[in-house]
XYZ file of C-alpha atoms in Angstrom:
167
model
C 1.708 26.916 71.365
C 1.414 28.730 75.000
C 4.628 30.999 75.380
C 6.052 30.430 71.537
C 7.072 33.318 70.202
C 5.129 34.689 66.854
C 7.332 35.173 63.976
C 7.125 38.598 62.797
C 6.315 38.389 58.787
C 6.873 40.718 56.141
C 4.633 41.680 53.786
C 4.278 40.976 50.262
C 5.410 44.162 47.921
C 1.952 43.820 46.363
C 0.086 44.250 49.650
C 2.431 47.475 50.992
C 1.039 48.832 47.679
C -2.473 47.599 47.702
C -1.997 49.118 51.578
C -1.092 52.210 50.679
C -3.824 52.842 48.130
C -6.225 52.555 51.720
C -4.874 55.328 52.992
C -7.069 57.816 53.521
C -6.209 60.680 50.691
C -6.582 63.343 53.973
C -3.219 65.355 54.611
C -2.978 63.159 57.408
C -3.028 59.914 55.361
C -0.895 61.066 52.719
C 1.752 62.206 55.658
C 1.781 58.230 56.624
C 1.517 57.139 53.145
C 4.776 58.876 52.383
C 6.326 57.965 55.686
C 5.372 54.235 55.048
C 6.661 54.382 51.360
C 10.242 55.405 52.621
C 10.578 52.754 54.906
C 9.491 50.124 52.177
C 11.358 51.471 49.894
C 14.682 52.481 52.192
C 13.959 49.636 54.531
C 13.881 52.412 57.706
C 13.410 51.594 60.741
C 10.241 53.696 62.096
C 12.771 55.769 63.588
C 14.969 56.828 61.189
C 12.363 58.702 59.904
C 13.625 60.861 61.458
C 17.457 60.435 60.894
C 17.550 60.808 57.063
C 18.157 63.423 54.320
C 18.468 62.858 50.805
C 21.828 62.690 49.421
C 21.696 62.738 45.297
C 20.157 59.677 44.933
C 20.392 57.759 48.062
C 19.239 58.373 51.417
C 21.553 59.538 54.011
C 20.691 57.440 57.655
C 22.703 59.211 60.543
C 20.965 57.161 63.406
C 23.263 54.640 65.004
C 21.654 51.418 66.311
C 23.721 49.638 68.931
C 22.375 46.371 70.837
C 22.667 42.823 71.619
C 22.179 41.579 68.700
C 25.060 43.980 66.997
C 25.111 47.549 65.653
C 24.249 49.250 62.569
C 26.224 52.326 61.195
C 25.045 55.957 59.901
C 24.788 54.572 56.219
C 23.877 55.624 52.774
C 20.790 53.693 51.275
C 19.764 52.840 47.593
C 15.927 52.695 47.394
C 14.729 49.463 45.987
C 11.125 50.106 44.261
C 9.100 46.881 43.948
C 8.039 45.958 40.351
C 5.427 47.244 40.267
C 6.373 50.902 41.016
C 9.753 51.365 39.873
C 10.066 54.829 40.092
C 8.367 55.105 43.866
C 11.947 55.362 45.311
C 12.987 58.494 43.073
C 9.508 59.834 43.579
C 10.465 59.715 47.812
C 13.762 61.087 46.623
C 11.940 63.893 45.492
C 9.704 65.016 47.654
C 11.851 64.887 50.529
C 14.260 67.117 48.757
C 11.258 69.600 47.800
C 9.665 69.054 51.377
C 6.285 68.610 49.079
C 5.207 66.347 51.927
C 5.273 66.470 55.298
C 5.979 63.303 57.358
C 3.232 62.655 60.454
C 3.617 64.382 63.314
C 3.144 61.630 65.432
C 6.395 60.093 64.170
C 8.490 63.350 65.160
C 11.975 64.217 66.746
C 12.840 63.028 70.339
C 11.133 59.728 69.851
C 12.169 56.035 70.402
C 12.206 53.263 67.702
C 8.657 51.322 69.556
C 7.201 54.623 69.760
C 7.381 55.855 66.048
C 6.602 52.071 65.271
C 3.684 52.068 67.169
C 2.477 55.175 66.464
C 2.838 53.740 62.616
C 0.923 50.653 63.476
C -2.601 52.165 65.235
C -2.396 54.689 62.378
C -2.872 51.817 60.176
C -5.099 49.625 63.104
C -7.739 53.484 62.894
C -7.605 53.896 59.068
C -7.113 51.020 56.739
C -9.107 47.956 56.735
C -6.991 46.520 54.684
C -3.959 46.750 57.289
C -6.390 44.899 59.952
C -7.501 41.766 57.033
C -3.541 41.442 56.736
C -3.392 41.550 60.634
C -5.863 38.978 61.002
C -4.757 36.479 57.874
C -1.228 36.270 59.333
C -2.509 35.790 62.944
C -4.212 33.298 61.659
C -0.696 31.553 60.770
C 0.338 32.015 64.056
C 2.580 35.298 62.382
C 2.601 38.624 63.331
C 3.426 42.703 61.350
C 4.218 45.135 62.312
C 6.680 48.240 60.992
C 9.629 45.995 60.915
C 7.372 43.740 58.085
C 7.897 46.932 56.209
C 11.895 46.759 56.519
C 12.181 42.903 55.631
C 10.072 43.706 52.136
C 12.938 45.465 51.298
C 15.587 42.920 52.389
C 13.673 40.137 50.355
C 13.602 42.272 47.762
C 17.186 43.448 47.259
C 18.059 39.885 47.613
C 15.296 38.054 45.401
C 14.706 40.656 42.962
C 17.118 43.287 42.861
C 19.775 39.744 43.496
C 22.435 41.763 46.132
C 24.505 40.378 48.582
C 22.540 39.649 52.278
C 26.142 40.845 53.559
């Protein structure tokens, strides 16, 4: 297995919902819960938290990613709530519109994708026993989880729960 890249895993919806409940009920904890929920329900890259704004019943992302693997243009995204929390995407949009919940300070403008993703994972490592348990569990299977695991959960939900075409 040496030199072999570990497989990235998506988190299951019930795991993410439990993780959100496991976060501290402090102001900082709730700001991270908000950020993680947005990535989970709208399939955001962590850095896109800095480039989003509500647009009617969608989330507008003004970030344009350019990489060797392809580009992602600016876009409007429909939220995909998990079956166990069907109002979550609408609730998150309302929180954004009313500015009732702030994003964590370490998500701040000017940071790149890896910096914001690392900050999110670092917060989870330090503040969620459930996150650490999941990391260990997936590591035993030769897999890793991170901030992109939230994005992968969104894609999976779109295809299998909402029966959306991935193209």
